[in-house]
PDB file of C-alpha atoms in Angstrom:
ATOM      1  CA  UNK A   1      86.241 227.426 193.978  1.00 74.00           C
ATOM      2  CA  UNK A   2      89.402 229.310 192.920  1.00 84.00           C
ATOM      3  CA  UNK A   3      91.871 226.214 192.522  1.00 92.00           C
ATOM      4  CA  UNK A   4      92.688 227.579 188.840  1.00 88.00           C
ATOM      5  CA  UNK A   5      96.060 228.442 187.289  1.00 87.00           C
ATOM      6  CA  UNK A   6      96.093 231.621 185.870  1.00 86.00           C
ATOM      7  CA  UNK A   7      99.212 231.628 184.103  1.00 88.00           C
ATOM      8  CA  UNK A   8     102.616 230.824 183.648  1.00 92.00           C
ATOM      9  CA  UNK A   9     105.377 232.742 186.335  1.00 94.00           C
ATOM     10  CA  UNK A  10     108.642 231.778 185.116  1.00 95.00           C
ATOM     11  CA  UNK A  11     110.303 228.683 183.349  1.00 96.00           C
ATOM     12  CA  UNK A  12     113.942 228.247 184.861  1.00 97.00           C
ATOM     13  CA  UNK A  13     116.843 226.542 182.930  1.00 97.00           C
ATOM     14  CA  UNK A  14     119.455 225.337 184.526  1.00 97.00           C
ATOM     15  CA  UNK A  15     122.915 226.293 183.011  1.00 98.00           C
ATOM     16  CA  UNK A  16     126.604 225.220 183.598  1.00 98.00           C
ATOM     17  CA  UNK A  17     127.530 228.942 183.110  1.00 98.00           C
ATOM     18  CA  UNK A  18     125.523 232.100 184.354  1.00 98.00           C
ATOM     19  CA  UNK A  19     127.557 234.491 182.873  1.00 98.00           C
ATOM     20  CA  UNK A  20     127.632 232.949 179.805  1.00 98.00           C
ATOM     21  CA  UNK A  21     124.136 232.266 179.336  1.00 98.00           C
ATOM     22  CA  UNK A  22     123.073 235.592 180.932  1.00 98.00           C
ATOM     23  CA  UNK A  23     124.784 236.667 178.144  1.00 98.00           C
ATOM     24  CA  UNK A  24     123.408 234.700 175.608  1.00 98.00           C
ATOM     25  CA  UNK A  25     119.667 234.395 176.966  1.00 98.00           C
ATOM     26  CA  UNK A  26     119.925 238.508 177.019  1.00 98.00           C
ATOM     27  CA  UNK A  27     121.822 238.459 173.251  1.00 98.00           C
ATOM     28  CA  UNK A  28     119.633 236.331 171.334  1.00 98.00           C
ATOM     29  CA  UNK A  29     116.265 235.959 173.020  1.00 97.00           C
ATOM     30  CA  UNK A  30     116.235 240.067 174.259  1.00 97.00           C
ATOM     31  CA  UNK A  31     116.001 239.240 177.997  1.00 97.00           C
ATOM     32  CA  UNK A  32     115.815 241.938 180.676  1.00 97.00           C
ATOM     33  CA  UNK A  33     117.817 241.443 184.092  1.00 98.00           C
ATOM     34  CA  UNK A  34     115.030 241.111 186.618  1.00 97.00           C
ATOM     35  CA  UNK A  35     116.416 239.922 190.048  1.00 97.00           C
ATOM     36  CA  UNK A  36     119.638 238.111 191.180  1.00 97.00           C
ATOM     37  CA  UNK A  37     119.904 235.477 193.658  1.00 97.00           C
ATOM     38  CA  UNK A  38     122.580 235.069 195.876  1.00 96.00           C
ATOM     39  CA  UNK A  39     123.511 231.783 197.709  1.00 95.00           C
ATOM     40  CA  UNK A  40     124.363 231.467 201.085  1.00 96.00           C
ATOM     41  CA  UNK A  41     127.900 231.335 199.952  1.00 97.00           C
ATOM     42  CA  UNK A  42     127.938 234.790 198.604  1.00 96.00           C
ATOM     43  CA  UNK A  43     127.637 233.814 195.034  1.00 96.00           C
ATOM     44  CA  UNK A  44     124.891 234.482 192.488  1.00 97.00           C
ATOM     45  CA  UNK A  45     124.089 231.430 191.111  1.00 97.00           C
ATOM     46  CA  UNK A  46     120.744 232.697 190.041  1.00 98.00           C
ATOM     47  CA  UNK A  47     119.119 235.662 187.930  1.00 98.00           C
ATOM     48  CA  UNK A  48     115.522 236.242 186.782  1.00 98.00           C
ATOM     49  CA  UNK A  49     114.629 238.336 183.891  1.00 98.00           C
ATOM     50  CA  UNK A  50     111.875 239.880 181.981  1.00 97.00           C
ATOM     51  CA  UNK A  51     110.645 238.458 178.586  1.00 95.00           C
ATOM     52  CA  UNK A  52     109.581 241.609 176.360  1.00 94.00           C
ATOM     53  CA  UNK A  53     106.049 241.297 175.363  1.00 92.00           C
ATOM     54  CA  UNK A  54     105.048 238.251 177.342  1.00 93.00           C
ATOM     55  CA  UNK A  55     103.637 238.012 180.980  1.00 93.00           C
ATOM     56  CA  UNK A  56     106.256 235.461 182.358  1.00 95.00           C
ATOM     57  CA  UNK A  57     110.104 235.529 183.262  1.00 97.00           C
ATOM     58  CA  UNK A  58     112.593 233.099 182.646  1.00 97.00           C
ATOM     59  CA  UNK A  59     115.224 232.126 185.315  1.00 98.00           C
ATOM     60  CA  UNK A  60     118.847 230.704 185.120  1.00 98.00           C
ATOM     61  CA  UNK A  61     120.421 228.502 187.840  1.00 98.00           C
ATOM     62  CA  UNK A  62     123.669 227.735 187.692  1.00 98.00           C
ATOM     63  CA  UNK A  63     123.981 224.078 188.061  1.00 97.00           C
ATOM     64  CA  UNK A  64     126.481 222.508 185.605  1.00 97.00           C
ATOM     65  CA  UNK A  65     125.131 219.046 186.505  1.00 97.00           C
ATOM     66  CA  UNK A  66     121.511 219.379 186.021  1.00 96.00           C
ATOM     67  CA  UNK A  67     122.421 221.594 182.800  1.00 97.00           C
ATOM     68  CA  UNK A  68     124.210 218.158 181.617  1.00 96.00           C
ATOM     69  CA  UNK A  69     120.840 216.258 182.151  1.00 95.00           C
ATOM     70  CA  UNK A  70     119.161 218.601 180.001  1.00 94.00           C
ATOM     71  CA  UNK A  71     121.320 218.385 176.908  1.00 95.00           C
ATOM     72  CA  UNK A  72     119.122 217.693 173.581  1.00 94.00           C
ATOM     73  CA  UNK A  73     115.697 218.363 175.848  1.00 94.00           C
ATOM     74  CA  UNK A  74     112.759 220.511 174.747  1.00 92.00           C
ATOM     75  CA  UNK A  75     111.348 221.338 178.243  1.00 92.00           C
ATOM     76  CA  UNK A  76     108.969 224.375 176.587  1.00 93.00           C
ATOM     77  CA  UNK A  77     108.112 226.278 173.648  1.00 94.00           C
ATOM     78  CA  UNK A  78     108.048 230.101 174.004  1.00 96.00           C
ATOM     79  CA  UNK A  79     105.011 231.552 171.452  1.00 95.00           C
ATOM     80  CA  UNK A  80     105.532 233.698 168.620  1.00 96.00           C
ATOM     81  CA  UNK A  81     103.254 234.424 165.609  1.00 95.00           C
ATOM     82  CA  UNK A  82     103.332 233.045 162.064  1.00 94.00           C
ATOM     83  CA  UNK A  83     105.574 236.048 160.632  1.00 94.00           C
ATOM     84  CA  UNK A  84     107.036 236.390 163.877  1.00 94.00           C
ATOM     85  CA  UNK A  85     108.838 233.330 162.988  1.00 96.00           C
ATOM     86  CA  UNK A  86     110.064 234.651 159.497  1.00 95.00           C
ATOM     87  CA  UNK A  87     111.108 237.106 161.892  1.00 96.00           C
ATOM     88  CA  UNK A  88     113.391 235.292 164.170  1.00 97.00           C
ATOM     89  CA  UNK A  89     115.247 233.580 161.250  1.00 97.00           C
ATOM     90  CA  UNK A  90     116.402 236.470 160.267  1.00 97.00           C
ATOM     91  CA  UNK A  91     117.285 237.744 163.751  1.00 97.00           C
ATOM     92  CA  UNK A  92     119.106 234.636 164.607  1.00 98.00           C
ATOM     93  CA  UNK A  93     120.816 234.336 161.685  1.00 98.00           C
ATOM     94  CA  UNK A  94     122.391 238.162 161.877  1.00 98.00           C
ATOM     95  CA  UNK A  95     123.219 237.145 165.197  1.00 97.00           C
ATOM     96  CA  UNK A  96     125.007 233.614 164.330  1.00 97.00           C
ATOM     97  CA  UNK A  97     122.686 231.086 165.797  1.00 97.00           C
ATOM     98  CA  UNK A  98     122.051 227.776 164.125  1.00 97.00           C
ATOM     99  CA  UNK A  99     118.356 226.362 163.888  1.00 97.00           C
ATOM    100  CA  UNK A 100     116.157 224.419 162.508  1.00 96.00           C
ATOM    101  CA  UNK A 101     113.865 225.897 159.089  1.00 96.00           C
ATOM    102  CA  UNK A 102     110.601 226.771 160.030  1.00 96.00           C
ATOM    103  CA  UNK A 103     108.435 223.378 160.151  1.00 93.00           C
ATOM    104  CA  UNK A 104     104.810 222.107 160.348  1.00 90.00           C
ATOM    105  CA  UNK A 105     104.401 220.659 163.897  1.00 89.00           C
ATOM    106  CA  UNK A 106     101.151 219.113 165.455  1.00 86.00           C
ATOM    107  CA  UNK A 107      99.029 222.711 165.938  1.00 88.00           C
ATOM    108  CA  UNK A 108     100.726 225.170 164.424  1.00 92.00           C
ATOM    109  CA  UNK A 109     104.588 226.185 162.802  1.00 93.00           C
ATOM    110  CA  UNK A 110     107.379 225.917 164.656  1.00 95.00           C
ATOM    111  CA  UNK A 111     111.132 226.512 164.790  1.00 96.00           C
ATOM    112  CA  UNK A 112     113.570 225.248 166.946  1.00 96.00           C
ATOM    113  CA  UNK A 113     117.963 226.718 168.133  1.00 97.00           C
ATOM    114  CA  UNK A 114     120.048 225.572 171.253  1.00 97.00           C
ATOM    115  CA  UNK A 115     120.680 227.755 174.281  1.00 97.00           C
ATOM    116  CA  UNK A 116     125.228 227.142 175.370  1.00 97.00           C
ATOM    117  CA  UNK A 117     124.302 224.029 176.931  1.00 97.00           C
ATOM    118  CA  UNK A 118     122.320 222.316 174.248  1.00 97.00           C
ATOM    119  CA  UNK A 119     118.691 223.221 175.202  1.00 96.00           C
ATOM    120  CA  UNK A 120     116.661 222.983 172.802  1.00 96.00           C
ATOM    121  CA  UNK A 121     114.280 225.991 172.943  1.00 96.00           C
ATOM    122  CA  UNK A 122     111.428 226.071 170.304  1.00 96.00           C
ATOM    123  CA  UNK A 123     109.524 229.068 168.858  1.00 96.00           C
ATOM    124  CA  UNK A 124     106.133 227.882 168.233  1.00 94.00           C
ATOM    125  CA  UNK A 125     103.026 229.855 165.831  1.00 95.00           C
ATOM    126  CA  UNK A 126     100.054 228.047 166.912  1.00 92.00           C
ATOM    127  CA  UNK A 127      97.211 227.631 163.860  1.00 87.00           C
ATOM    128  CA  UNK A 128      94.092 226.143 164.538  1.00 85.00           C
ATOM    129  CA  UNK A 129      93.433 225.107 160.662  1.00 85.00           C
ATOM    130  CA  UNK A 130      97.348 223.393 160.726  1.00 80.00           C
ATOM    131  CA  UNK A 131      95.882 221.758 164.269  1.00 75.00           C
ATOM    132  CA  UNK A 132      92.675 220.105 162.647  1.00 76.00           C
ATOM    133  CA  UNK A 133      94.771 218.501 159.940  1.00 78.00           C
ATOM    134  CA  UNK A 134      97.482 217.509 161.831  1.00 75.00           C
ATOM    135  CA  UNK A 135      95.369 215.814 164.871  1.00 75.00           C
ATOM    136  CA  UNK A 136      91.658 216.000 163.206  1.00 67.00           C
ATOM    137  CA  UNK A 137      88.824 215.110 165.547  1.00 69.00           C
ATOM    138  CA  UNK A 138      90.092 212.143 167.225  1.00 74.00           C
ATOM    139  CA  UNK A 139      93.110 214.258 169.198  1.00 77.00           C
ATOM    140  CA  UNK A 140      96.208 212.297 168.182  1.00 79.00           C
ATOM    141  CA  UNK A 141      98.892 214.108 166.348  1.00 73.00           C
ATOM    142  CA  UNK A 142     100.495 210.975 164.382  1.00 68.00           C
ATOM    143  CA  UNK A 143     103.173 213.184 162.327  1.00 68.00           C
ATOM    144  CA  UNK A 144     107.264 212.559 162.930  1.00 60.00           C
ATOM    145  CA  UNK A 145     109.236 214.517 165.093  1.00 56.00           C
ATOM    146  CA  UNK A 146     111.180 217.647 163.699  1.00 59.00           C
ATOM    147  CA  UNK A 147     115.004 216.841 164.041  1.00 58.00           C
ATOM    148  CA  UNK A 148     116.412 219.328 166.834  1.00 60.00           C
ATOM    149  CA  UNK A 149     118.423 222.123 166.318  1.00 65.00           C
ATOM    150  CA  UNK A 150     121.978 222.146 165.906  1.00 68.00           C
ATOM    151  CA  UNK A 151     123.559 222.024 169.359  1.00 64.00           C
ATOM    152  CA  UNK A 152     126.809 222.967 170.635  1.00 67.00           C
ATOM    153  CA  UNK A 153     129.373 220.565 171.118  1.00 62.00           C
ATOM    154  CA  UNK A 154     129.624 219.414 174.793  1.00 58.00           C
ATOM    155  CA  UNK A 155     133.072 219.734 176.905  1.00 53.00           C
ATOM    156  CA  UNK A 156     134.469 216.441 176.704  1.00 43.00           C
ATOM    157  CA  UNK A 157     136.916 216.726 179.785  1.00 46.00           C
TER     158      UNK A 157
END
């Protein structure tokens, strides 16, 4: 049978902005311009792009309303290694970006910052020693929640 997934394609984020979050999304996370999509109006309202050093792209779709649902959400976690995240303090920090300090989550170390429209995106360094103390043998992680990253103000029109 060869019903398996074999990986992830893309993750798309909706966004009330492209421009602004190409910008962004290229800025602070490094992204490569992949493809852009065109609606049948003649606008791009879509772009794909290339994440360096991973095997999956990440889309934007402009569509302020959905971008509103996801305000304060974590919909993923893109993965990094354990200095990596030492790493991206410093990079987001040169660059301006709030975010959370480097925490203990359920399997691993993570680190969280919010995209323009409040998502929450999360850096994660998986550890399989952090995992066994944090869940042990039974497979329930019973720890708090790490507060999210600062997020930027919404438009209150």
């Amino acid at each position: 049978m060869n019903a398996v997934l074999t990986g992830v394609h893309h993750l798309k984020i909706w966004v009330s902005d492209l421009e602004r979050s190409r910008s962004w999304y290229e800025r602070v996370l490094g992204l490569e311009h992949h493809t852009s999509f065109q609606d049948e109006d003649g606008v791009i309202r879509g772009m794909s792009f290339t994440v360096p050093g991973a095997a999956f792209q990440i889309a934007l779709r402009e569509n302020p309303d959905l971008a509103r649902v996801l305000f304060d959400a974590d919909p993923f976690a893109l993965q990094v290694t354990r200095e990596g995240l030492d790493d991206w303090v410093a990079r987001l920090d040169g660059l301006g970006v709030p975010h959370s300090p480097v925490f203990r989550a359920s399997a691993g170390h993570a680190m969280g910052f919010a995209d323009p429209d409040g998502v929450q995106i999360r850096l994660y360094a998986p550890d399989e020693e952090v995992h066994a103390a944090q869940v042990g043998a039974g497979g329930v992680y019973q720890g708090q929640a790490p507060a999210p990253a600062p997020a930027p103000e919404r438009d209150r029109d």
